[in-house]
CSV table of C-alpha atoms in Angstrom, one decimal:
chain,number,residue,atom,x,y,z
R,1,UNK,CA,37.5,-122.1,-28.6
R,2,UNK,CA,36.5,-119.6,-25.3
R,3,UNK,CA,40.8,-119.3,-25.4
R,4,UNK,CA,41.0,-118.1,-28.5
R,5,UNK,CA,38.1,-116.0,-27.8
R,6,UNK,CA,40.0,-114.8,-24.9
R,7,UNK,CA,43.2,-114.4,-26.9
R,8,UNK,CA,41.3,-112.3,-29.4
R,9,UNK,CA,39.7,-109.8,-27.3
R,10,UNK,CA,42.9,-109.5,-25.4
R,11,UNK,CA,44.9,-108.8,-28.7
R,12,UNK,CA,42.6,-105.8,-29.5
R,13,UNK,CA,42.6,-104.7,-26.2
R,14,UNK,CA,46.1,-104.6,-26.1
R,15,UNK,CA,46.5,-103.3,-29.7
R,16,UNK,CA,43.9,-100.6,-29.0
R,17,UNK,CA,46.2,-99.5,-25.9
R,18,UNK,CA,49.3,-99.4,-28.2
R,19,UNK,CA,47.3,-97.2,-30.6
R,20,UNK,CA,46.9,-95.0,-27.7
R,21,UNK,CA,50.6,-95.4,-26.6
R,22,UNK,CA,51.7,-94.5,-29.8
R,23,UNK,CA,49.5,-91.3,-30.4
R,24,UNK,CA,50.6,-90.0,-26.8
R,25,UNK,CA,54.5,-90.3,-27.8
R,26,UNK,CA,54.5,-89.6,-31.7
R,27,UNK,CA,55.1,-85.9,-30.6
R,28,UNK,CA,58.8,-87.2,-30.0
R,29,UNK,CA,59.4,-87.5,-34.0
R,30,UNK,CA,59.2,-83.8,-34.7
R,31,UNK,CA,60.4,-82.5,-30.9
R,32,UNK,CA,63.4,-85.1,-30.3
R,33,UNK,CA,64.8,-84.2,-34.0
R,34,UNK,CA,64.6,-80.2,-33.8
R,35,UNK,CA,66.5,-80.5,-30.5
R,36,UNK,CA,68.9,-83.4,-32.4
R,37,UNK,CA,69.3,-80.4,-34.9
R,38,UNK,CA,70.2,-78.0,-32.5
R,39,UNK,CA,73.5,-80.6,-32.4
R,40,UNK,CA,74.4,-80.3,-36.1
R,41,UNK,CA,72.0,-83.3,-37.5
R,42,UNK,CA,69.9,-82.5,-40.4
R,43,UNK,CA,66.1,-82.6,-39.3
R,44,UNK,CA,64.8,-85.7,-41.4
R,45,UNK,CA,67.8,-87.8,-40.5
R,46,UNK,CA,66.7,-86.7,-37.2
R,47,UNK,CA,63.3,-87.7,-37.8
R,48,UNK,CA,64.4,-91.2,-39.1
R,49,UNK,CA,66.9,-92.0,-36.1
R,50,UNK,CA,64.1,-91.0,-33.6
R,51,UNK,CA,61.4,-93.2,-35.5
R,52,UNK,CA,64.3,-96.6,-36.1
R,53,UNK,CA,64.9,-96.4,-32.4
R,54,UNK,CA,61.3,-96.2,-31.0
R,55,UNK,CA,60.6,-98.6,-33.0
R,56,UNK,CA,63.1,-100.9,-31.6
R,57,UNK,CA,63.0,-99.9,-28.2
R,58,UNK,CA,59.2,-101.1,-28.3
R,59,UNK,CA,60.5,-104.2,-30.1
R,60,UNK,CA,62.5,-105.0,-27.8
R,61,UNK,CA,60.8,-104.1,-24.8
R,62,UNK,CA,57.9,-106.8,-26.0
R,63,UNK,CA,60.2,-109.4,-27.1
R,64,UNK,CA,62.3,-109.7,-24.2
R,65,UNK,CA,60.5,-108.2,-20.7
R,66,UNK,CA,56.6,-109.0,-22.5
R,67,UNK,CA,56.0,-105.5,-20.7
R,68,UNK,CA,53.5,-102.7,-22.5
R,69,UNK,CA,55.9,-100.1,-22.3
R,70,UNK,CA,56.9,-97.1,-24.8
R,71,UNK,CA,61.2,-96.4,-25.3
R,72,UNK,CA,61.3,-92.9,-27.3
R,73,UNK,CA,64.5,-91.0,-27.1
R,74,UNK,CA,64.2,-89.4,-23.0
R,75,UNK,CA,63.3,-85.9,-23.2
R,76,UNK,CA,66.0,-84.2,-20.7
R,77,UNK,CA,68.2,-86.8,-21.8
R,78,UNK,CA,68.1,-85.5,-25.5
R,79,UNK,CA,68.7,-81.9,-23.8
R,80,UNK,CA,71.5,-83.4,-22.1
R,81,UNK,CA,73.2,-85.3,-25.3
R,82,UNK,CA,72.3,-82.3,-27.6
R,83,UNK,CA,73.5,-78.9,-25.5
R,84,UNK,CA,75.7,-80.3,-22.9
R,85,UNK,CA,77.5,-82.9,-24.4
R,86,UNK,CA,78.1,-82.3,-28.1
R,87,UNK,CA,77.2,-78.4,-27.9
R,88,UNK,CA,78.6,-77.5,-24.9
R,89,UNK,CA,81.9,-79.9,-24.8
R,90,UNK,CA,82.6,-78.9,-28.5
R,91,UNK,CA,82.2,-82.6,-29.4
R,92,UNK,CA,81.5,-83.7,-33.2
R,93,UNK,CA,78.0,-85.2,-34.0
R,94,UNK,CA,79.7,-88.6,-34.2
R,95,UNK,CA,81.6,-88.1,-30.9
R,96,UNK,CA,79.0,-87.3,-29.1
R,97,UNK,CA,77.5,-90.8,-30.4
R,98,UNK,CA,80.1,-92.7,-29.0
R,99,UNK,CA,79.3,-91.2,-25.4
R,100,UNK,CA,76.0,-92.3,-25.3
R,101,UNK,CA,77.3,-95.7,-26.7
R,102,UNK,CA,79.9,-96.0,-23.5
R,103,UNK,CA,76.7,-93.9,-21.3
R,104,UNK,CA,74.7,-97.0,-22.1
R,105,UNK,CA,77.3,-99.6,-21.6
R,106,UNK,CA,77.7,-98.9,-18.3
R,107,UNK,CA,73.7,-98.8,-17.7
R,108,UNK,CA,73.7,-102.4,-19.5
R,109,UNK,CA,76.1,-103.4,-16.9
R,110,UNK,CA,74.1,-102.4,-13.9
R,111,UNK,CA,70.7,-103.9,-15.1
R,112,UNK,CA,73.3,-107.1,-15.0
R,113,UNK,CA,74.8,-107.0,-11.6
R,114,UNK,CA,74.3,-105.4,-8.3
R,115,UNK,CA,75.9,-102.4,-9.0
R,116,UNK,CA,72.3,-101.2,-10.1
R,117,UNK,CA,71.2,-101.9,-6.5
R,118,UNK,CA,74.4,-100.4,-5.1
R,119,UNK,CA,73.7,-97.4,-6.8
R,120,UNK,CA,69.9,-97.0,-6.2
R,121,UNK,CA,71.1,-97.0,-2.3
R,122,UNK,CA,74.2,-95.4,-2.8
R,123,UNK,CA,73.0,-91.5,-4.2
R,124,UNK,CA,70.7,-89.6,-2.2
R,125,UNK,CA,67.0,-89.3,-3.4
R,126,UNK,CA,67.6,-85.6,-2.6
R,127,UNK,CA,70.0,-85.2,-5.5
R,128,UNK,CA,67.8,-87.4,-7.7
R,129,UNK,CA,65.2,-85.5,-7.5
R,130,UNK,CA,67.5,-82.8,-8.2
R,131,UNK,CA,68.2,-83.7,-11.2
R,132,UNK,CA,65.2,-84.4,-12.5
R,133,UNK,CA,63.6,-80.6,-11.2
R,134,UNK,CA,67.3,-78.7,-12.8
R,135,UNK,CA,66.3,-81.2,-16.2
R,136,UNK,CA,62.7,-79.7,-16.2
R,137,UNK,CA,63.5,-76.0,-15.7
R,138,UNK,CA,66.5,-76.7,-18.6
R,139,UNK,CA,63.2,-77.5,-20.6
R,140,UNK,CA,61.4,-75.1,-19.8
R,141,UNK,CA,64.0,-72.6,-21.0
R,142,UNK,CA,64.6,-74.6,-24.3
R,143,UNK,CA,61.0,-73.9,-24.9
R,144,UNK,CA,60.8,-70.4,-24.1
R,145,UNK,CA,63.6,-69.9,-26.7
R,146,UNK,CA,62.5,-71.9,-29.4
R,147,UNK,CA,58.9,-69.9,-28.7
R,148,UNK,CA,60.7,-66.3,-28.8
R,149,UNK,CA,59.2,-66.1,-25.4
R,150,UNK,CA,62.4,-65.1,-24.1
R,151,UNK,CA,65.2,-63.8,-25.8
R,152,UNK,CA,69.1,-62.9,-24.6
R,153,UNK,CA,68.8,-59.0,-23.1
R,154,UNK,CA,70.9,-56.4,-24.0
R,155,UNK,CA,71.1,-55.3,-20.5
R,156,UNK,CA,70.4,-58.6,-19.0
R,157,UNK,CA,71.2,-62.4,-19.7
R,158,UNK,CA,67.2,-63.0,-20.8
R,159,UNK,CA,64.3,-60.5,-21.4
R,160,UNK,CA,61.2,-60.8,-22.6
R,161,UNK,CA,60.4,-61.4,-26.4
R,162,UNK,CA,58.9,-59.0,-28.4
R,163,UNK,CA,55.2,-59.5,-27.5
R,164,UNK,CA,53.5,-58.0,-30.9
R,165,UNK,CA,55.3,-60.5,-32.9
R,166,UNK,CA,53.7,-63.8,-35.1
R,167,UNK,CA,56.2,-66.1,-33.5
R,168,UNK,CA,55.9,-65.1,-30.1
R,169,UNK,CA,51.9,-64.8,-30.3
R,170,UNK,CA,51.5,-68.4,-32.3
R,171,UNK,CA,53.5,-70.0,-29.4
R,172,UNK,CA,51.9,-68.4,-26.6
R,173,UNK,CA,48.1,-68.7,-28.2
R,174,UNK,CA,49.9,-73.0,-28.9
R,175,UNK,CA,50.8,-72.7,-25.2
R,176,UNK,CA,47.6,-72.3,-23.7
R,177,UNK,CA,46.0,-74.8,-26.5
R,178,UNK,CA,48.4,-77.7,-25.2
R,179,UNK,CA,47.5,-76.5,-20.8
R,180,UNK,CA,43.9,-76.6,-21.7
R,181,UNK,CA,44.5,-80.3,-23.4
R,182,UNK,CA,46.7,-81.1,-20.9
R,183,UNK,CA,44.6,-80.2,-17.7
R,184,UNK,CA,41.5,-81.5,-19.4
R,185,UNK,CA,43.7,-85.1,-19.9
R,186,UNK,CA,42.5,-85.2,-23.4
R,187,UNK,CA,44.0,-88.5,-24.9
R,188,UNK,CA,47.3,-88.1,-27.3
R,189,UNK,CA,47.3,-83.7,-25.9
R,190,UNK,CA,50.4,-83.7,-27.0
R,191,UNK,CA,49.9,-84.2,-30.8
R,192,UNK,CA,46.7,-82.4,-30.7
R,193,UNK,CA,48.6,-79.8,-29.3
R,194,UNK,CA,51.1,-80.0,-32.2
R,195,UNK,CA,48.6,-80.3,-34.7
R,196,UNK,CA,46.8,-77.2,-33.5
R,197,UNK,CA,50.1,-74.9,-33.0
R,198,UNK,CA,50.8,-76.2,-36.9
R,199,UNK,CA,47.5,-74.7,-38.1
R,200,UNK,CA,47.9,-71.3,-36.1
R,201,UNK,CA,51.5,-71.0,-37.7
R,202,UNK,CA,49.8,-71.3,-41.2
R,203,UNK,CA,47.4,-68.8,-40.2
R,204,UNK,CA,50.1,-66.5,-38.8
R,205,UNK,CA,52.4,-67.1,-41.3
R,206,UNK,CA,55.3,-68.7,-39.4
R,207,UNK,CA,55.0,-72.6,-40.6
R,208,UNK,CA,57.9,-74.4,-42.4
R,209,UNK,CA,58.3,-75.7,-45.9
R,210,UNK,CA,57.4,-79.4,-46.4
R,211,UNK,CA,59.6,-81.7,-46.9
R,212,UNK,CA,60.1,-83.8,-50.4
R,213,UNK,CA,59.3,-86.9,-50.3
R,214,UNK,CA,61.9,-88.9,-48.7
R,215,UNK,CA,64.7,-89.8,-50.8
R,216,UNK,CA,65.4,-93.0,-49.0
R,217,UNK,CA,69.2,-93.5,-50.6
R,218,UNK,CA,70.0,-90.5,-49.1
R,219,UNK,CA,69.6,-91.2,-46.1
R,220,UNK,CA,72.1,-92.3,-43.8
R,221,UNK,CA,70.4,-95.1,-41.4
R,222,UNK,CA,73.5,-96.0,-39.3
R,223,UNK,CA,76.1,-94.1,-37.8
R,224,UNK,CA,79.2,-94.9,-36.7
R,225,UNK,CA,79.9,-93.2,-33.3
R,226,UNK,CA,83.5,-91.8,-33.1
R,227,UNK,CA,85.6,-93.4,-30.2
R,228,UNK,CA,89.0,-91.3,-31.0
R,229,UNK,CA,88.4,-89.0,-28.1
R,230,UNK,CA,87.5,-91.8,-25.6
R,231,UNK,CA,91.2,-91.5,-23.7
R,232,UNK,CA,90.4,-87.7,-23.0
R,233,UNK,CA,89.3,-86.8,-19.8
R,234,UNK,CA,86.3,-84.6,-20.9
R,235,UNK,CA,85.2,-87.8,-22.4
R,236,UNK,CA,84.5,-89.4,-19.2
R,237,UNK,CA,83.2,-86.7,-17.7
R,238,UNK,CA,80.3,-86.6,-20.6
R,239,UNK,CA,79.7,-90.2,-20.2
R,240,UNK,CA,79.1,-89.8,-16.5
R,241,UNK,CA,76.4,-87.3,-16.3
R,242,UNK,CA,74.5,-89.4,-19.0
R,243,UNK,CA,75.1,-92.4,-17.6
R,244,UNK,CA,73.8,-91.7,-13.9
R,245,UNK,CA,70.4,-89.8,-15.7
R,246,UNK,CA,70.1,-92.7,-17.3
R,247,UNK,CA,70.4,-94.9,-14.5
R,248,UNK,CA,67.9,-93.0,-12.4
R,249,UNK,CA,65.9,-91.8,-14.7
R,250,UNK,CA,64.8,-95.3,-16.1
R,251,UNK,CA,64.7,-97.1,-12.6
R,252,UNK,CA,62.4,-94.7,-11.4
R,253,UNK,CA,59.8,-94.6,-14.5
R,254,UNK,CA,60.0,-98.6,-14.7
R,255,UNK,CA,59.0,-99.1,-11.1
R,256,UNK,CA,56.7,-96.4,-10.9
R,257,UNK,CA,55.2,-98.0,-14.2
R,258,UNK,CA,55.1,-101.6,-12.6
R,259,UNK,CA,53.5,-100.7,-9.8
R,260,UNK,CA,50.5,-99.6,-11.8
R,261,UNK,CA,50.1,-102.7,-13.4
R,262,UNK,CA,51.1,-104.5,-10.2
R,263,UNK,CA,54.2,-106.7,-11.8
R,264,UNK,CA,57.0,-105.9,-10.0
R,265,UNK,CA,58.5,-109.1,-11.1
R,266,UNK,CA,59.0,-107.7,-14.6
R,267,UNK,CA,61.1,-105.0,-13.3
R,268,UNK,CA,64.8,-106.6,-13.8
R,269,UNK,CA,63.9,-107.4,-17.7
R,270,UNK,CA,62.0,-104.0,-18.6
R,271,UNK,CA,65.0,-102.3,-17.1
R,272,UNK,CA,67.4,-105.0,-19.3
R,273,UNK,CA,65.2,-104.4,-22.3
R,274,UNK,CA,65.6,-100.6,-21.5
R,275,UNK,CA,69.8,-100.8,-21.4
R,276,UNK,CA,70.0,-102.4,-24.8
R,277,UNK,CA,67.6,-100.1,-26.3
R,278,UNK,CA,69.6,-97.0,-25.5
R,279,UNK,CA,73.0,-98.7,-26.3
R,280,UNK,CA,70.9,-99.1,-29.8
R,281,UNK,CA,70.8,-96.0,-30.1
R,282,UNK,CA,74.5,-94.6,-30.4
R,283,UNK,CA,74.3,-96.3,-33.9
R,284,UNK,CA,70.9,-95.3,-35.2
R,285,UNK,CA,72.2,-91.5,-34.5
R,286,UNK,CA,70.2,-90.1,-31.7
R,287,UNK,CA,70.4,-89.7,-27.7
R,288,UNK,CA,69.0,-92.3,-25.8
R,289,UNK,CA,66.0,-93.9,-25.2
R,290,UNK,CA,64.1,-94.1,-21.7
R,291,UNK,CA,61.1,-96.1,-21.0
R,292,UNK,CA,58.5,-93.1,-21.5
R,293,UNK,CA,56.3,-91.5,-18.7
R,294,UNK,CA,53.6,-92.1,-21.3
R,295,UNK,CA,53.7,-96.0,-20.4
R,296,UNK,CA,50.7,-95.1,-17.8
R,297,UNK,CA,48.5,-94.5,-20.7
R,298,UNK,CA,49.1,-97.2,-22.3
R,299,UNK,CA,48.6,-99.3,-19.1
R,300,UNK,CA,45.6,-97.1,-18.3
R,301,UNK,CA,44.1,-97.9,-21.3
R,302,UNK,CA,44.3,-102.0,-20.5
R,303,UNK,CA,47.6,-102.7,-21.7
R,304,UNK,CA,49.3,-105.8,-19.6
R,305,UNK,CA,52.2,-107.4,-22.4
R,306,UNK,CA,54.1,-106.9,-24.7
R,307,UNK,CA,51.6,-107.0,-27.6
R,308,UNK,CA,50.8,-103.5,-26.9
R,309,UNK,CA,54.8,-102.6,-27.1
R,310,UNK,CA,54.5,-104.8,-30.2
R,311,UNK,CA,51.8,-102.9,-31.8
R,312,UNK,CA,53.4,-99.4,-31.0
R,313,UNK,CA,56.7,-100.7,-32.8
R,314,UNK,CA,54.9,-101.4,-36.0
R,315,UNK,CA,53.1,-97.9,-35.7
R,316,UNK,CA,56.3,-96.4,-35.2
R,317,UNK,CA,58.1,-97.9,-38.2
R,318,UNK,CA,54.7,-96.4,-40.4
R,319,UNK,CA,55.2,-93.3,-39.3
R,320,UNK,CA,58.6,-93.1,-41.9
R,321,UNK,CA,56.0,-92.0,-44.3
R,322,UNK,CA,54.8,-89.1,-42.7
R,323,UNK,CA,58.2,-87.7,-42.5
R,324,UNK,CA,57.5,-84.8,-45.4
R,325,UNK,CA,54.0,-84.0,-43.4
R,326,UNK,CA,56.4,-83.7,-40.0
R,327,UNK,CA,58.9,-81.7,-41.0
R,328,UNK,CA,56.3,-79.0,-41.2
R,329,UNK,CA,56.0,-78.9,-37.9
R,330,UNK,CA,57.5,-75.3,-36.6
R,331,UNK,CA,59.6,-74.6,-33.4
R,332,UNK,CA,56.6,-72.4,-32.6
R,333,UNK,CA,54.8,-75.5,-31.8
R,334,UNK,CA,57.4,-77.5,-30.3
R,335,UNK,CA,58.3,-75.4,-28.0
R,336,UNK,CA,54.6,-75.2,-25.6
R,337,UNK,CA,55.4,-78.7,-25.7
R,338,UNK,CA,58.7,-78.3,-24.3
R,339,UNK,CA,57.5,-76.1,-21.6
R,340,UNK,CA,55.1,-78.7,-20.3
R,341,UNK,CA,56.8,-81.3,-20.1
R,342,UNK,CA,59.1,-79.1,-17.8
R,343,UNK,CA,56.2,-78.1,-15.8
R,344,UNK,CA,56.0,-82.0,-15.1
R,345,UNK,CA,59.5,-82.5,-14.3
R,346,UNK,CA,59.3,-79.8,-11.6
R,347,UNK,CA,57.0,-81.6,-9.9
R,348,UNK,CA,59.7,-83.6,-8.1
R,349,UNK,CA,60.5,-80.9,-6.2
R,350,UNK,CA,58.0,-82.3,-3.7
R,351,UNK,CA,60.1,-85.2,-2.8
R,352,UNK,CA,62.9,-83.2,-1.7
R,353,UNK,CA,63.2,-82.7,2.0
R,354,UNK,CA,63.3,-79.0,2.1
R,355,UNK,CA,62.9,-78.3,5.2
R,356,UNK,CA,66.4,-80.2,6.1
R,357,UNK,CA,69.2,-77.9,4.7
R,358,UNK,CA,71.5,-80.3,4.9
R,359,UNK,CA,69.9,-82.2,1.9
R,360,UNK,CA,68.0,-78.9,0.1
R,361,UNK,CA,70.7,-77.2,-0.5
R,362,UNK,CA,72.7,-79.1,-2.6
R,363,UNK,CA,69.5,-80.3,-4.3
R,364,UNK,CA,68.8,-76.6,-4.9
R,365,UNK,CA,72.6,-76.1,-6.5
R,366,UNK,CA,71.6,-78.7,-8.9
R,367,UNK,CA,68.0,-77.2,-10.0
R,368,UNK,CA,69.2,-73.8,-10.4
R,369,UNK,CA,73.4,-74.3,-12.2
R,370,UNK,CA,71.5,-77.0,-14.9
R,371,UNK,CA,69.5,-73.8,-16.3
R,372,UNK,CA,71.6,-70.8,-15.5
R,373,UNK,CA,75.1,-72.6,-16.6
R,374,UNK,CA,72.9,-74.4,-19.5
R,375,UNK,CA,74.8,-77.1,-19.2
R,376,UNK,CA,73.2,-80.2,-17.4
R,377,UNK,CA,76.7,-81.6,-16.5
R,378,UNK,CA,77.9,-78.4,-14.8
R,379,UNK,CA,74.6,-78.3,-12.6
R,380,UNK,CA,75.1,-81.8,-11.1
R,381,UNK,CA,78.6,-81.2,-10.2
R,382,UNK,CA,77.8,-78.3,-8.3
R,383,UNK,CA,75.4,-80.4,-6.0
R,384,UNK,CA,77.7,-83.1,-5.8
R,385,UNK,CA,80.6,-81.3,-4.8
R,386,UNK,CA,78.4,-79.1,-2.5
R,387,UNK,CA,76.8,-82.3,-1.0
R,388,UNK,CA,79.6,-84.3,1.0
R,389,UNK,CA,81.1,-80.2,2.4
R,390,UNK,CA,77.6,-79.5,3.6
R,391,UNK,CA,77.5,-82.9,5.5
R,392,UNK,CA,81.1,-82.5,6.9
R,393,UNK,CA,80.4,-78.9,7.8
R,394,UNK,CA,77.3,-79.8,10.3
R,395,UNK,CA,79.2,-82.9,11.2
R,396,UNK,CA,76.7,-85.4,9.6
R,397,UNK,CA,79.8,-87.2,7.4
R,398,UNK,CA,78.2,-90.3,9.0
R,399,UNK,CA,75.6,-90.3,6.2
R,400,UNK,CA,78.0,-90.1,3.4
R,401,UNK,CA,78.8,-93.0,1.0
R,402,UNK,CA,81.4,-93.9,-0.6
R,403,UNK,CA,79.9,-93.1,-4.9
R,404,UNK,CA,78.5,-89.6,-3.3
R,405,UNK,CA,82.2,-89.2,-2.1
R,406,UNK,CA,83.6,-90.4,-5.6
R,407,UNK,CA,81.6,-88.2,-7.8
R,408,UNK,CA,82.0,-85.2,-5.8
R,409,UNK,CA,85.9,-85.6,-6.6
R,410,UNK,CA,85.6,-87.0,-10.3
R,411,UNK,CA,83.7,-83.3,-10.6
R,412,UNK,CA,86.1,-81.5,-8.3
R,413,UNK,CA,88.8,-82.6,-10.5
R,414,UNK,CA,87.6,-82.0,-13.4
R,415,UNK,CA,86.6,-78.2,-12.6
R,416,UNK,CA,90.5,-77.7,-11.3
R,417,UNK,CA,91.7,-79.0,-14.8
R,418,UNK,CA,89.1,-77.2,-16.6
R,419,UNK,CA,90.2,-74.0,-14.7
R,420,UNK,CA,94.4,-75.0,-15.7
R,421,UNK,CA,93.3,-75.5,-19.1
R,422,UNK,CA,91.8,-72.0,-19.4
């Protein structure tokens, strides 16, 4: 009798912290499929594919690691799949599917061997970090676009938007909504912050249409990524970019998230769980999913298992109905959103040893080329390349290794036959 007592306090306690969970990352339905747009997929297709695969990220993340953690599609990864890959490398929808498909192969098959551990030792944190602070100013720019913050100059590549105008004004009066929210740590800021940018754009006359109610048979619920480019050499060198972000990026969150809840022992199944999540995702029609930041709330809030993952999955699969409502939601108030997140990104700049050149400046290569060549892919391989000649240069080859070495050619190379090509 006390068990089930115990069993039933616990459920609510962990189903309350899902609820939480799931109002701090529902933000990702309308942000993950205007940016999924931006790549040629229509917005409530969009909407579906990010819902299906948080849904079964969740599921599977309480199924099989019995960890309270949230998979939505990574933001900086969908940046990354959406500009860089199928954008920038000219790539169809469906092709750019099958990247993230071969992207998340390759992380399934270091959450199964050592090559995981190889790797984690192998790349310098420096360049990690990197990545992560280039990701969050590439966010930050997305979001100053989609805002009409800044617009391309006549003179100059960006200037200033035009200040007197609704857009601009709704997204900067949103902006400062969604820091005060933020600061504050008001639960779910995010969607409040939405919410509130929704109901200024109605007020200022920039909010969208709503959507019909969903016609279901029209939908397309699985795609079939495209693998007929998969011999071609600009292939691979999409797959790689994506498939060392993803690496890092989920390694880090997953023991950062562990170590709150003080279960390191979970970490080799949550970062499983996390692998076959995103290789998921190349057939529900969206970039890959991470194990969210947003994890610490729902561990904050007193969520230990997977009950709280389980709960968020069956939130997630509700929200299909609220499609019509979410496809209101304008770019005006995606975009402080955007911006924030980027904010938080940049924080990593503080784990960067600046103060050793050596290792600052090919970190700073990589922070500034992701923005200014808006292309995440580009960014990295200047650092990369940069990294092993800075270390031969002040004679420290010593500290190389052998995947630094590696990558720095694979890039090399594939700048020399971009530069044949053209």
């Amino acid at each position: 009798m006390l068990n089930q007592h115990h069993q039933k306090v616990s459920w609510k306690k962990e189903g309350l912290a899902g609820l939480i969970g799931y109002f701090t990352t529902v933000y990702i339905v309308a942000v993950n499929s205007q940016i999924l747009h931006s790549a040629g997929l229509p917005l409530e297709s969009g909407m579906i594919a990010t819902i299906l695969a948080s849904a079964l990220g969740c599921l599977i993340m309480a199924i099989y690691a019995n960890a309270p953690m949230v998979l939505i599609p990574g933001m900086g990864v969908n940046a990354l799949f959406a500009y860089s890959i199928v954008e920038g490398s000219g790539m169809t929808f469906q092709e750019g599917l099958a990247v993230v498909f071969v992207a998340s192969l390759i992380f399934l098959v270091t959450a199964f061997t050592k090559l995981g551990d190889w790797l984690k030792h192998a790349i310098p944190a420096s360049l990690k970090h990197a990545i992560t602070v280039g990701l969050g100013l590439f966010l930050t720019l997305i979001g100053l676009e989609k805002g009409g913050l800044v617009v391309r100059g006549e003179h100059s590549l960006i200037t200033l938007g035009n200040p007197s105008s609704a857009i601009v004004i709704t997204s900067i009066l949103t902006l400062f909504i969604g820091i005060f929210l933020f600061t504050r740590n008001v639960p779910g800021n995010f969607l409040v912050t939405m919410i509130a940018g929704t109901m200024i754009a109605h007020f200022t006359g920039v909010l969208g249409e709503r959507g019909d109610s969903l016609a279901l048979s029209e939908q397309s619920w699985v795609f079939m990524p495209d693998f007929t480019s998969v011999t071609g050499f600009g292939f691979w060198m999409a797959v790689f970019p994506l498939a060392i972000v993803l690496i890092f990026e989920n390694m880090g969150l997953i023991h950062g998230q562990l170590d709150m809840l003080d279960q390191q022992s979970k970490f080799k199944k949550s970062y499983q769980a996390s692998a076959f999540s995103a290789l998921s995702t190349g057939f529900l029609g969206t970039s890959p999913t991470v194990s969210s930041a947003e994890s610490a709330a729902v561990i904050a809030s007193g969520g230990k298992s997977g009950r709280a993952a389980l709960t968020m999955a069956v939130l997630f699969i509700g929200t299909i109905f609220l499609i019509p409502w979410i496809s209101m939601v304008p770019s005006t108030a995606i975009a402080p959103i955007l911006i924030i997140v980027g904010a938080l990104m940049v924080q990593n700049i503080k784990e960067i040893p600046l103060d050793q050149l050596s290792e600052a400046m090919p970190a700073f290569l990589i922070i500034v080329m992701i923005p200014f060549t808006y292309s995440i892919a580009d960014g990295m391989a200047f650092g990369f390349i940069a990294y092993p000649i800075v270390k031969f240069a002040i004679g420290k080859q010593r500290e190389l290794t052998t995947p630094v070495v590696l990558i720095a050619m694979v890039f090399l190379i594939e700048f020399i036959m971009r530069s044949l090509g053209h």
